[in-house]
CSV table of C-alpha atoms and ligand atoms in Angstrom, one decimal:
chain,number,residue,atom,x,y,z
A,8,UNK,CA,5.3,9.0,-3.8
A,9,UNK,CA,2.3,11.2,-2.3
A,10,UNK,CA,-1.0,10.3,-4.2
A,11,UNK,CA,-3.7,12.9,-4.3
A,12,UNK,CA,-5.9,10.9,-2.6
A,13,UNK,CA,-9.1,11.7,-4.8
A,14,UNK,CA,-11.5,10.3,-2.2
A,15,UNK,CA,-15.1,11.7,-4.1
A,16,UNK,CA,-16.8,8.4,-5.6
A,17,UNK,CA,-15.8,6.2,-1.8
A,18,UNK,CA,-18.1,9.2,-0.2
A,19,UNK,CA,-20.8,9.4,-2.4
A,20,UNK,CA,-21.5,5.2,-1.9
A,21,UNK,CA,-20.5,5.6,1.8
A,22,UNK,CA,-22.4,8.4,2.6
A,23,UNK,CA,-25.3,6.6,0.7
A,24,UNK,CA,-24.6,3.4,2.8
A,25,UNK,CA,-25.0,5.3,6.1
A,26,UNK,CA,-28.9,5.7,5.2
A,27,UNK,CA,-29.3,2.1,4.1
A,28,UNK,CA,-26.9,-0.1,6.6
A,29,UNK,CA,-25.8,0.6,10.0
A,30,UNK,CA,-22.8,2.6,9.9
A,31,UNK,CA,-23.2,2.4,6.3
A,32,UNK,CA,-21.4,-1.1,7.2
A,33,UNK,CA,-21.8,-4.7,7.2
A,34,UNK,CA,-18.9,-5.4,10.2
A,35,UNK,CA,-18.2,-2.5,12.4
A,36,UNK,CA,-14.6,-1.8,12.1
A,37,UNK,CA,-14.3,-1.2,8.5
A,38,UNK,CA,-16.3,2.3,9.1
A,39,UNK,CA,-13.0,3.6,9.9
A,40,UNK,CA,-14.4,5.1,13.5
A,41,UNK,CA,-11.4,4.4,15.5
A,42,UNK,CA,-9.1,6.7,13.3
A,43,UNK,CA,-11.5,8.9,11.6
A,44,UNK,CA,-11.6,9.9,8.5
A,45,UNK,CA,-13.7,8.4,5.5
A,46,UNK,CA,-13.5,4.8,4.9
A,47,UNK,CA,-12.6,3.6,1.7
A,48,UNK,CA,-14.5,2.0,-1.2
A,49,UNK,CA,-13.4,-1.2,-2.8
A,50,UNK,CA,-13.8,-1.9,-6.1
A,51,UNK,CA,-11.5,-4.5,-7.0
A,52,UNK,CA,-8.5,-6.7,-5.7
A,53,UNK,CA,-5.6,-8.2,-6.9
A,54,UNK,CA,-2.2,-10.0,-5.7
A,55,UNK,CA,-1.1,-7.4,-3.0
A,56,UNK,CA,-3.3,-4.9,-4.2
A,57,UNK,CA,-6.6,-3.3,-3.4
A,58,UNK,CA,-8.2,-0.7,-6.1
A,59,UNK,CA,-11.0,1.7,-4.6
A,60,UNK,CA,-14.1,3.5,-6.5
A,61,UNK,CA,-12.0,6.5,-7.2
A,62,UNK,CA,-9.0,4.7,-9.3
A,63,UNK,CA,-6.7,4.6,-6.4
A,64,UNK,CA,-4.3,1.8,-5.7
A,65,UNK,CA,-3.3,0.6,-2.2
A,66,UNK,CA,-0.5,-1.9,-1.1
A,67,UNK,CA,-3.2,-3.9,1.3
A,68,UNK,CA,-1.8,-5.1,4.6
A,69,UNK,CA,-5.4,-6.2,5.3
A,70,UNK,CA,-5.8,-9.4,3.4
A,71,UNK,CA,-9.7,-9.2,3.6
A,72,UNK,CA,-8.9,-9.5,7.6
A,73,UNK,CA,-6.8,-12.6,7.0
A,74,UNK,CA,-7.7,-15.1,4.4
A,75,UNK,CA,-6.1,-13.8,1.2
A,76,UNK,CA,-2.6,-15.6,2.8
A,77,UNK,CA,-1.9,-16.0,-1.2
A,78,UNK,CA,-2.8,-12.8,-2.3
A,79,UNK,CA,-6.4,-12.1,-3.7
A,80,UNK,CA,-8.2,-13.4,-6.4
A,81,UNK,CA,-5.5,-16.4,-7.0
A,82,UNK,CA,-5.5,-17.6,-10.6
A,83,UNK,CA,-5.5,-21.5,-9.2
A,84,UNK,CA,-8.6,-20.3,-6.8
A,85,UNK,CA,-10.2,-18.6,-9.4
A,86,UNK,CA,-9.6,-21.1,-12.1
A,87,UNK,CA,-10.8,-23.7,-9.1
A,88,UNK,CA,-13.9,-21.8,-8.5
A,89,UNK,CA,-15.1,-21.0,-11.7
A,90,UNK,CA,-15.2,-24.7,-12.3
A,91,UNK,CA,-16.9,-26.0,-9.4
A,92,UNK,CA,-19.5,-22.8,-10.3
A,93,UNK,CA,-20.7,-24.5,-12.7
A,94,UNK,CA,-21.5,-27.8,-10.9
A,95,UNK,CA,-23.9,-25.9,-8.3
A,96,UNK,CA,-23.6,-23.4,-5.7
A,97,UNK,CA,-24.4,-25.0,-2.8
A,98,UNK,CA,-25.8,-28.6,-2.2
A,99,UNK,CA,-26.9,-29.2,1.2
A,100,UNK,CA,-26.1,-32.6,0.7
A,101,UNK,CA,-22.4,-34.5,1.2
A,102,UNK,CA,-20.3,-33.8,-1.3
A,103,UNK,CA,-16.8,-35.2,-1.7
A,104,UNK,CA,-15.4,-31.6,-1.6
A,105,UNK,CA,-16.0,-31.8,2.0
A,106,UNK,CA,-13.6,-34.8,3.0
A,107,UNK,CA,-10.8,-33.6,1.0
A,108,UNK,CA,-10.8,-30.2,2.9
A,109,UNK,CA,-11.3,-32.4,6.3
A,110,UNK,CA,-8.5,-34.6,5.9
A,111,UNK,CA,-6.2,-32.1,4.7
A,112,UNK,CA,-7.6,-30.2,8.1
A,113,UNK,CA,-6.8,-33.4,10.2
A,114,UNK,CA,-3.3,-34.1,8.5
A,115,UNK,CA,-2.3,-30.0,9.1
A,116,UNK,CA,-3.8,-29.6,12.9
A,117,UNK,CA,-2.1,-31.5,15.3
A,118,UNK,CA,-5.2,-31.5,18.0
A,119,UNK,CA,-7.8,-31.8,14.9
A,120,UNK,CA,-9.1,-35.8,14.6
A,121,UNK,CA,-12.5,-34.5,13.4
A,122,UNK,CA,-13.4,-31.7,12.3
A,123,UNK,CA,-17.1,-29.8,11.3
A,124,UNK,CA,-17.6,-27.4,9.0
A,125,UNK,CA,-19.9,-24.0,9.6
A,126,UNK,CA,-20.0,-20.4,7.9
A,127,UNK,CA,-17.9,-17.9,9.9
A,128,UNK,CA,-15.5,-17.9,12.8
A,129,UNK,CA,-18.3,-16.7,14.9
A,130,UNK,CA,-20.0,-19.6,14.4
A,131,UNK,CA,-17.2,-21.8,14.7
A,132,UNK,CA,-16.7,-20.5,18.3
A,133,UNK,CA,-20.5,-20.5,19.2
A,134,UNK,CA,-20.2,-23.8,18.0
A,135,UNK,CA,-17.1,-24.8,20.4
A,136,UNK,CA,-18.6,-23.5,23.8
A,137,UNK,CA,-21.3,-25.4,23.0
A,138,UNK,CA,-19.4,-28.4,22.5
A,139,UNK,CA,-17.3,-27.4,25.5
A,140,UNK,CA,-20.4,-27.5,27.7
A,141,UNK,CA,-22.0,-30.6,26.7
A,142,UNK,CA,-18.5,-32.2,27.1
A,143,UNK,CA,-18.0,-31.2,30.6
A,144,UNK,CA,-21.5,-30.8,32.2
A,145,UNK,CA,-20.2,-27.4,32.9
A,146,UNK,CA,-21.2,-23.8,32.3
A,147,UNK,CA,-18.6,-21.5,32.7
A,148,UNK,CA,-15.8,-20.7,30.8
A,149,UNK,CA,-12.6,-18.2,30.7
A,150,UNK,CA,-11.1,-15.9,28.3
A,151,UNK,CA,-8.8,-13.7,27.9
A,152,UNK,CA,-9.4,-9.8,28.1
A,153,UNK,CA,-8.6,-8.2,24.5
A,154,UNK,CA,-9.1,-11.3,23.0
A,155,UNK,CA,-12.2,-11.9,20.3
A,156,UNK,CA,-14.1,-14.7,19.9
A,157,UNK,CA,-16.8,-13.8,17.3
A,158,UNK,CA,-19.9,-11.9,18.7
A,159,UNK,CA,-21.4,-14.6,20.3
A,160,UNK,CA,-23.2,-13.2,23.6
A,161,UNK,CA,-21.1,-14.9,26.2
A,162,UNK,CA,-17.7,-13.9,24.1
A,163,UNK,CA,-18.8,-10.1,24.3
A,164,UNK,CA,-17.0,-9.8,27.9
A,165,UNK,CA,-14.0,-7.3,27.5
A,166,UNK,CA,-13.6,-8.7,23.7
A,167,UNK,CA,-11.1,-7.2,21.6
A,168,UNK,CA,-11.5,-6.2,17.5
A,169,UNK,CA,-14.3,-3.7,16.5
A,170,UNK,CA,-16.0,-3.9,20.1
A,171,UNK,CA,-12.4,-2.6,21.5
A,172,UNK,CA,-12.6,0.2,18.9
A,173,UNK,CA,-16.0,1.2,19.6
A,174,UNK,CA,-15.3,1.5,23.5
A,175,UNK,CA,-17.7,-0.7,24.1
A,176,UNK,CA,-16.8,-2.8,27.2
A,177,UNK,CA,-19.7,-5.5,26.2
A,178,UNK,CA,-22.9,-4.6,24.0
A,179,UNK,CA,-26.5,-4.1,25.7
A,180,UNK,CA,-28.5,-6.9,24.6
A,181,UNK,CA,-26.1,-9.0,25.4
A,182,UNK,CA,-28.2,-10.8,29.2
A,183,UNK,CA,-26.2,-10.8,32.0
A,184,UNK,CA,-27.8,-14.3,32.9
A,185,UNK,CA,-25.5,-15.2,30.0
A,186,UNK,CA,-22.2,-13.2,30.6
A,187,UNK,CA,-22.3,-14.6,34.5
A,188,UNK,CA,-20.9,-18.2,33.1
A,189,UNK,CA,-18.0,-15.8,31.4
A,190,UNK,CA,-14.6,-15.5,33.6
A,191,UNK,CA,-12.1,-13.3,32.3
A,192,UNK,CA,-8.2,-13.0,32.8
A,193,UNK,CA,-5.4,-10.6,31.5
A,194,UNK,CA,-3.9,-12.3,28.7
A,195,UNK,CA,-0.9,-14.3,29.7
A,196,UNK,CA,-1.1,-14.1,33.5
A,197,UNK,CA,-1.1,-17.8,34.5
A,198,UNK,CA,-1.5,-16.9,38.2
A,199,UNK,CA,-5.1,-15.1,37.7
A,200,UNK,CA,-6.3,-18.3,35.2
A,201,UNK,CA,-4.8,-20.7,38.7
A,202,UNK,CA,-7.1,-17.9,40.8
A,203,UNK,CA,-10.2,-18.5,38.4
A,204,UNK,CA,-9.8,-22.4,39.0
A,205,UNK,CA,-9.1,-22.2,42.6
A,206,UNK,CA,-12.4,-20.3,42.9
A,207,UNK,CA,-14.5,-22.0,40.5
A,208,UNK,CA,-13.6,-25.6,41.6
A,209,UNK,CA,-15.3,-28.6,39.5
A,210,UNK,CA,-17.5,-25.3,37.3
A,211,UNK,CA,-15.0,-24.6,34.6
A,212,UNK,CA,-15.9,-26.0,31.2
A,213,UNK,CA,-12.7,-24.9,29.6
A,214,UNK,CA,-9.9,-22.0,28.4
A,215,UNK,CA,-10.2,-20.2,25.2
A,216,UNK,CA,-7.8,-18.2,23.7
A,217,UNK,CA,-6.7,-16.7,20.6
A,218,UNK,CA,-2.8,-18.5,21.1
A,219,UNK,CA,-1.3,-15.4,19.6
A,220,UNK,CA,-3.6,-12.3,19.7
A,221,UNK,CA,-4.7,-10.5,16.6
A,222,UNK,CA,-7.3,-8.6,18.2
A,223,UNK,CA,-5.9,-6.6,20.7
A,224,UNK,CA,-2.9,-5.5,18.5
A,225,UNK,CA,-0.4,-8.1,17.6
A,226,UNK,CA,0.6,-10.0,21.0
A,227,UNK,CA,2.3,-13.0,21.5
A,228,UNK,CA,2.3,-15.1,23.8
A,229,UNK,CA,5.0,-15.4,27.0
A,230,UNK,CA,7.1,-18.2,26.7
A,231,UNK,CA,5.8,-21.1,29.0
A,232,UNK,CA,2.0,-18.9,29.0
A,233,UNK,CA,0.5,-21.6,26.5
A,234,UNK,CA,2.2,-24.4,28.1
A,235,UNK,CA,0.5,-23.2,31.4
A,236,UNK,CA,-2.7,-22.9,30.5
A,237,UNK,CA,-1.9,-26.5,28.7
A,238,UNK,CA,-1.2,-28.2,32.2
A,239,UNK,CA,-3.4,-26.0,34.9
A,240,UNK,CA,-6.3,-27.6,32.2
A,241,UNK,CA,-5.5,-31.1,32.7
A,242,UNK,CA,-5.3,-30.7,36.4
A,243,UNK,CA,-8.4,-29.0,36.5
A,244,UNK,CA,-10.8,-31.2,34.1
A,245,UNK,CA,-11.6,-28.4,31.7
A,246,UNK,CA,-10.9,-28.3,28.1
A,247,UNK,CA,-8.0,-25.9,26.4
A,248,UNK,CA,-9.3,-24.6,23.5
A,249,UNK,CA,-7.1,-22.6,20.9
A,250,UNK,CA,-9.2,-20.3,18.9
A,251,UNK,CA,-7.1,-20.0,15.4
A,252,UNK,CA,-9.5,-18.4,13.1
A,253,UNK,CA,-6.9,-16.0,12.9
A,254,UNK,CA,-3.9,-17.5,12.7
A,255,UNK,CA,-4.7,-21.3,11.6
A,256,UNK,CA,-2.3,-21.9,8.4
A,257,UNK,CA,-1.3,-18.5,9.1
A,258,UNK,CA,1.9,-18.9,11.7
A,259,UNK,CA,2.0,-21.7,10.2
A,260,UNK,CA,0.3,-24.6,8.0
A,261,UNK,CA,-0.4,-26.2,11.3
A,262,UNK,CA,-1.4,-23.0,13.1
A,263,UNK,CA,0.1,-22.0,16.5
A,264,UNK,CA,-0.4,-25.1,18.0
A,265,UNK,CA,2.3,-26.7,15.5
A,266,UNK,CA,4.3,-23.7,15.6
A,267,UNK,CA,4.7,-23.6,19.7
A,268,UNK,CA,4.3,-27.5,19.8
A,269,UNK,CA,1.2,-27.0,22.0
A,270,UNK,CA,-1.8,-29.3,21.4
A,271,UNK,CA,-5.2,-28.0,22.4
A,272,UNK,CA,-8.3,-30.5,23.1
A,273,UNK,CA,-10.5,-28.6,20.4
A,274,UNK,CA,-9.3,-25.8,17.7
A,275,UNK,CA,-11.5,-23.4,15.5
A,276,UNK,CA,-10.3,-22.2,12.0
A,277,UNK,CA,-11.9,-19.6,9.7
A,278,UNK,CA,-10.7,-17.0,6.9
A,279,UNK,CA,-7.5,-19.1,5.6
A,280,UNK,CA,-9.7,-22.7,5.4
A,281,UNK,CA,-12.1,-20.6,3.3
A,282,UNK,CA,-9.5,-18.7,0.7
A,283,UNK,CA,-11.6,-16.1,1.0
A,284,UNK,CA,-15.4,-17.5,0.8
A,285,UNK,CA,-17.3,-17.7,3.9
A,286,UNK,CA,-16.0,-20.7,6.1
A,287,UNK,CA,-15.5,-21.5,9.5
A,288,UNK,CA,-14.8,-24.8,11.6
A,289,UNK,CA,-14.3,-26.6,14.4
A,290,UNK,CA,-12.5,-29.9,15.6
A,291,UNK,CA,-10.3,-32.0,18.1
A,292,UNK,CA,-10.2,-34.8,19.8
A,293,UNK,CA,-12.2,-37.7,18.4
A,294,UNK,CA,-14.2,-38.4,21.7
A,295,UNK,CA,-15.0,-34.9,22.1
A,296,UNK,CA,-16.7,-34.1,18.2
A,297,UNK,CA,-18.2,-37.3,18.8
A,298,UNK,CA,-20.6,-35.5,20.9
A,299,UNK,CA,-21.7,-33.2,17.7
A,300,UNK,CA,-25.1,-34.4,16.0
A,301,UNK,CA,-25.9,-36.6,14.2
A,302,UNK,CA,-23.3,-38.4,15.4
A,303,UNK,CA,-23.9,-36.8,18.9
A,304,UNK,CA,-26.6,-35.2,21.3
A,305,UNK,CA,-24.8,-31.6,20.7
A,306,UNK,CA,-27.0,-30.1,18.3
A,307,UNK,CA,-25.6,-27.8,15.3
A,308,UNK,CA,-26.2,-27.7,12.1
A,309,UNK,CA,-25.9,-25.1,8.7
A,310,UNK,CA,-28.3,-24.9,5.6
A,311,UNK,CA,-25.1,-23.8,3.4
A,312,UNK,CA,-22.4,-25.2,6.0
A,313,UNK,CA,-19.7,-27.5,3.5
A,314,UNK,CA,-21.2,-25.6,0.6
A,315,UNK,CA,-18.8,-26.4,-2.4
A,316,UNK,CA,-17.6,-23.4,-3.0
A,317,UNK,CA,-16.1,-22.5,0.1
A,318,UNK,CA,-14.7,-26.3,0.6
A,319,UNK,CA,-13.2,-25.5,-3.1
A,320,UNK,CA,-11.4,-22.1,-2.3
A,321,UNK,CA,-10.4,-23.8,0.9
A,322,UNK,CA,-9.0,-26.7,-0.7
A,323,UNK,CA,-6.5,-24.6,-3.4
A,324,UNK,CA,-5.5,-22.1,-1.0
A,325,UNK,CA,-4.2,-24.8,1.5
A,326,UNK,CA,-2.7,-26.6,-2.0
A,327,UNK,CA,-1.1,-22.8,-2.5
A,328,UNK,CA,0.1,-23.2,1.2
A,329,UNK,CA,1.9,-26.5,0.4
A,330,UNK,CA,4.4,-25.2,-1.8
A,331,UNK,CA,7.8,-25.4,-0.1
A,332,UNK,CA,9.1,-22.3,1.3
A,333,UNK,CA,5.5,-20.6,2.0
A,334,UNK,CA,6.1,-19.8,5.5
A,335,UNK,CA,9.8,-19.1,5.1
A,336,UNK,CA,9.1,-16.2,2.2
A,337,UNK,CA,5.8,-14.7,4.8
A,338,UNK,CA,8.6,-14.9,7.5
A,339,UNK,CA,11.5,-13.4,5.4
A,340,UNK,CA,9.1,-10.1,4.2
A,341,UNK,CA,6.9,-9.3,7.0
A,342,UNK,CA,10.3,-9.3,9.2
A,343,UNK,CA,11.3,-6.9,7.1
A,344,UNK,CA,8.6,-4.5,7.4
A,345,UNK,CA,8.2,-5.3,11.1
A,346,UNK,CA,11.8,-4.3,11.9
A,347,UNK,CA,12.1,-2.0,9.2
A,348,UNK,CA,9.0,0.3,10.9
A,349,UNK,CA,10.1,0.0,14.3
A,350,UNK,CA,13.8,1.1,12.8
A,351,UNK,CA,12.0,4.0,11.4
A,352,UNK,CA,9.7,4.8,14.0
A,353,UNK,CA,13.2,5.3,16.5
A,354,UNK,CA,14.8,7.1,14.0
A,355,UNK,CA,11.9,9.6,13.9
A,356,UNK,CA,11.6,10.1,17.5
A,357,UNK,CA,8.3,8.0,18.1
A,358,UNK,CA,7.7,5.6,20.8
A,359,UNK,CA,6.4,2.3,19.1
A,360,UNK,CA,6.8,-0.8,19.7
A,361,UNK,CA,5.5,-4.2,18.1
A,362,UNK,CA,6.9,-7.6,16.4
A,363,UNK,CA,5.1,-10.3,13.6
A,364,UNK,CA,5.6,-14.2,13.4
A,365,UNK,CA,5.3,-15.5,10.0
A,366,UNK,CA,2.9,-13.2,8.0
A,367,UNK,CA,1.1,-11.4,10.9
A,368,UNK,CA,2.6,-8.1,12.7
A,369,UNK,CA,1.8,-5.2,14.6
A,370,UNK,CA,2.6,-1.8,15.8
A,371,UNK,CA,1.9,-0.1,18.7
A,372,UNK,CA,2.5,3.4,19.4
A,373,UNK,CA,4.3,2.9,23.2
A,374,UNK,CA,6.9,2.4,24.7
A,375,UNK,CA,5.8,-1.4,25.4
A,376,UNK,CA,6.2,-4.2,26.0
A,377,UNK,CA,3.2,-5.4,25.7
A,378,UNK,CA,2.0,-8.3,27.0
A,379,UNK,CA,-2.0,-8.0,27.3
A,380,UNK,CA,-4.6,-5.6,26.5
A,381,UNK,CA,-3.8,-3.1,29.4
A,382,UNK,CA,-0.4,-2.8,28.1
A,383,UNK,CA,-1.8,-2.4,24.4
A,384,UNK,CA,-4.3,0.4,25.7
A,385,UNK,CA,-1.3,2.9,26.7
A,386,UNK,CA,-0.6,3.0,23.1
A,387,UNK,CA,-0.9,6.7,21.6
A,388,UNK,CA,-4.2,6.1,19.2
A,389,UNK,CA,-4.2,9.5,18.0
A,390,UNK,CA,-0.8,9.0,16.4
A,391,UNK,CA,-1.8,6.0,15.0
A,392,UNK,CA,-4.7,7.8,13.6
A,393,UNK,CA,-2.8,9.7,12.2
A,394,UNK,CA,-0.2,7.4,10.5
A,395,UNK,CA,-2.8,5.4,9.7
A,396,UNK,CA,-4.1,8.5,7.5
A,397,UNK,CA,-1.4,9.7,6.4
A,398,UNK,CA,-0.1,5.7,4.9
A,399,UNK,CA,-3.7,5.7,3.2
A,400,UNK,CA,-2.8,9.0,1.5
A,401,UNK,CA,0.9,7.1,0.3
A,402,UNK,CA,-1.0,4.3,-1.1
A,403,UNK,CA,-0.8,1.9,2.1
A,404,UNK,CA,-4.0,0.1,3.2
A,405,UNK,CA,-3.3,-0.5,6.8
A,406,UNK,CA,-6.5,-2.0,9.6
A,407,UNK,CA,-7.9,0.8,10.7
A,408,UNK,CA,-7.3,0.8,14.1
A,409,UNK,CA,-4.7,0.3,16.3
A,410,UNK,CA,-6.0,-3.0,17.9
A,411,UNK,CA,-5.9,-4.9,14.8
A,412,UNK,CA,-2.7,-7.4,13.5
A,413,UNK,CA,-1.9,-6.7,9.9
A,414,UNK,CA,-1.1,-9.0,7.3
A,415,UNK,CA,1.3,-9.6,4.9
A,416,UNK,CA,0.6,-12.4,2.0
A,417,UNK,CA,2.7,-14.7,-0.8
A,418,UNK,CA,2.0,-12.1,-3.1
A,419,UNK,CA,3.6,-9.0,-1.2
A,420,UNK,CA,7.2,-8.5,-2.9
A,421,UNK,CA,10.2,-6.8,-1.6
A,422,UNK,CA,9.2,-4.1,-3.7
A,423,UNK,CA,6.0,-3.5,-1.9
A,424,UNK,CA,7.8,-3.6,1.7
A,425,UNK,CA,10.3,-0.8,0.4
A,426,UNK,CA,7.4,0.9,-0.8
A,427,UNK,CA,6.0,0.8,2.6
A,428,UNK,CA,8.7,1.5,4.6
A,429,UNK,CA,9.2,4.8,2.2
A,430,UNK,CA,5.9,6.0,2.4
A,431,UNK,CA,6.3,5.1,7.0
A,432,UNK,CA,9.0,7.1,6.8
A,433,UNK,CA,7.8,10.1,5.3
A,434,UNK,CA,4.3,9.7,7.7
A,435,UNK,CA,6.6,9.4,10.6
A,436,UNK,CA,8.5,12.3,10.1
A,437,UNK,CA,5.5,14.7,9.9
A,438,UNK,CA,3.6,13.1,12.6
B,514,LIG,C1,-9.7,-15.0,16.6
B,514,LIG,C2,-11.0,-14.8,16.0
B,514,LIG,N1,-12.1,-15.5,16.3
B,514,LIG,C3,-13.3,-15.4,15.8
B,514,LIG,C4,-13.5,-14.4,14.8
B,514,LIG,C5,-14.9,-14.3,14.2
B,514,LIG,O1,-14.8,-14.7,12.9
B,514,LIG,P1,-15.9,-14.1,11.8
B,514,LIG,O2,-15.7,-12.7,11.7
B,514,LIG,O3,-15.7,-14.9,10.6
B,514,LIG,O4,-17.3,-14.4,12.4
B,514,LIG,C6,-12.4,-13.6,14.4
B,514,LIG,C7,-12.7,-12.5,13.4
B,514,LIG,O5,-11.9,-11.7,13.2
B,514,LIG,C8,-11.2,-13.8,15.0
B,514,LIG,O6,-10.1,-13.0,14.7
């Protein structure tokens, strides 16, 4: 099933990008620099499928980095959005579009009472620490090494995601004036968050986490971690924040939170909430939001923030998510590709390691396990380079880079995962 990769059109407009944008990119990991090698240029998606410049089609494990949970360009979405198209782009002005995707926010999110509406995840978080200040009349905050919060200054402290791939432990630019309020911890080690309190008594604003990591590589979380960090916040004053841009209606319809029966004081969403249209969001507890102007002193605000569009593609792709037996099919398939490439990967000779819940997975080139970033780190990037090439080649769109979840959707078949799985197995045997 080897495609002759014809790659000539994707390095014309790349190479032309480079002059024009930096990194001939508008979000630094899709320049492919963590596995080398050319990126690819989209031209089209559909279902499961992505379609580059050149004619050449890819089995995409992707997503668009997470919300296409229904596969691209959804008839219903479509069909949805061409309507509301004609009825105006953006209003900046309420519109009823934005209650319906609020309530069915509230009814889906056990910690969400209220919830506000903004453009990106990254905003959405900016938003939250904000929120988690004013709150608590404190400054500092914890999070968790490898874990990525948007590229807000104070998140850009041993973040995972593109700033992992790059190398880069934070960014210059980024004051240290700021980064001083930001405490960090290995992901699930209770004992150093107990240290951080102990030391920081009465300063702590709150925890933020991603409640199963996405940017770092897949990496769950250790039974009791989440419960931990639920209790040594309570004792401590200081919020718990679950940052589910990632895997809000992902895990599943009610995020992580539902999932490992955890409740959070505040939650941001992103990606899924927007079907694919740029959305982000924040909420929790009613006296908390209540803090968030107009109805609140804690200023934020968006010129396009609610825009129908967005709250229209957000509202069918949740609909989509409603159907009985969503999360049970993205369970059933991205199972077995998980288990199906670790099967292969031993059979092969290789090293690897990795897992998924619902549709999210990973794999990681070690030994394992892995429980946090250090553990991650000790994977062998230039095979996963390599397999990472040599999928692209089979017709498998896989994140380029090793520290990235994939994604499975509705839309992948069993077909599809076969597919895969023949195409890992023929990478893994000349690797
Ligand atoms: C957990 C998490 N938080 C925040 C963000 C930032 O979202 P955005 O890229 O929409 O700004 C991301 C993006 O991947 C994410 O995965």
């Amino acid at each position: 099933m080897t495609i002759p990769l014809t790659t000539t059109k994707s390095e014309e407009i790349f190479a032309a990008a480079q002059k024009i944008m930096p990194g001939g990119v508008n979000s630094p990991v899709r320049a492919f620099k963590s596995v080398g090698g050319q990126p690819i240029v989209f031209e089209r998606v559909k279902g499961a499928y992505a379609w580059d410049v050149d004619g050449n089609q890819y089995i995409d494990y992707v997503g668009s980095w997470g919300p296409a949970i229904c596969g691209h360009t959804h008839p219903d979405v479509i069909n949805a959005l061409k309507e509301a198209l004609e009825k105006g782009t953006s209003f900046g002005a309420p519109c009823v579009l934005e209650n319906i995707l609020a309530e069915m926010v509230i009814d889906a999110v056990p910690s969400v009472e209220m919830v506000r509406f903004v453009n990106s995840g990254t905003e959405a978080c900016l938003s939250v620490l904000r929120l988690m200040r004013a709150f608590t009349g404190r400054d500092k905050l914890i999070k968790f090494e490898g874990c990525y919060h948007g590229h807000g200054d104070m998140f850009l402290v041993k973040a995972g995601s593109g700033v992992a791939t790059l190398g880069l432990p934070d960014s210059p630019g980024v004051p240290k004036a700021v980064t001083i309020s930001t405490l960090t911890a290995p992901y699930n080690d209770l004992e150093a968050v107990k240290e951080l309190f102990n030391e920081n008594p009465g300063e702590i604003a709150g925890v933020i986490l991603e409640p199963i990591v996405g940017n770092a590589g897949f990496i769950p979380p250790d039974a009791g971690f989440l419960e931990g960090l639920r209790v040594l916040t309570k004792e401590n004053g200081a919020l718990l924040v679950f940052d589910e841009v990632m895997t809000g209606f992902r895990i599943a319809y009610g995020g992580v939170q539902e999932k490992f029966g955890v409740t959070p004081d505040l939650t941001t969403l992103g990606k899924v909430i927007g079907g694919g249209l740029p959305v982000g969001a924040y909420g929790g507890r009613r006296d908390i939001m209540s803090m968030v102007a107009p109805a609140g002193p804690m200023y934020q605000a968006g010129t396009l923030s609610g825009n129908p569009l967005a709250m229209t593609a957000g509202i069918k792709t949740l609909e989509l998510l409603q159907k009985p037996g969503t999360y049970e099919y993205l369970d059933k398939i991205t199972k077995k590709l998980s288990a199906g490439l670790l099967k292969i990967a031993k059979e092969t000779g290789h090293a690897a390691c990795g897992g998924q819940i619902s549709g999210m997975f990973g794999l990681f080139f070690t030994e394992g396990p892995i429980h946090n970033y250090e553990d991650a780190k000790k994977s062998d990037l230039a095979k996963f380079s390599r397999f990472h090439r040599g999928m692209l080649e089979r017709g498998i769109y896989l994140a380029p880079s090793q520290f990235e979840a994939g994604f499975t959707s509705l839309a992948h078949t069993d077909e599809d995962i076969d597919k895969t799985l023949a195409a890992a197995r023929e990478v893994m045997s000349s690797l």
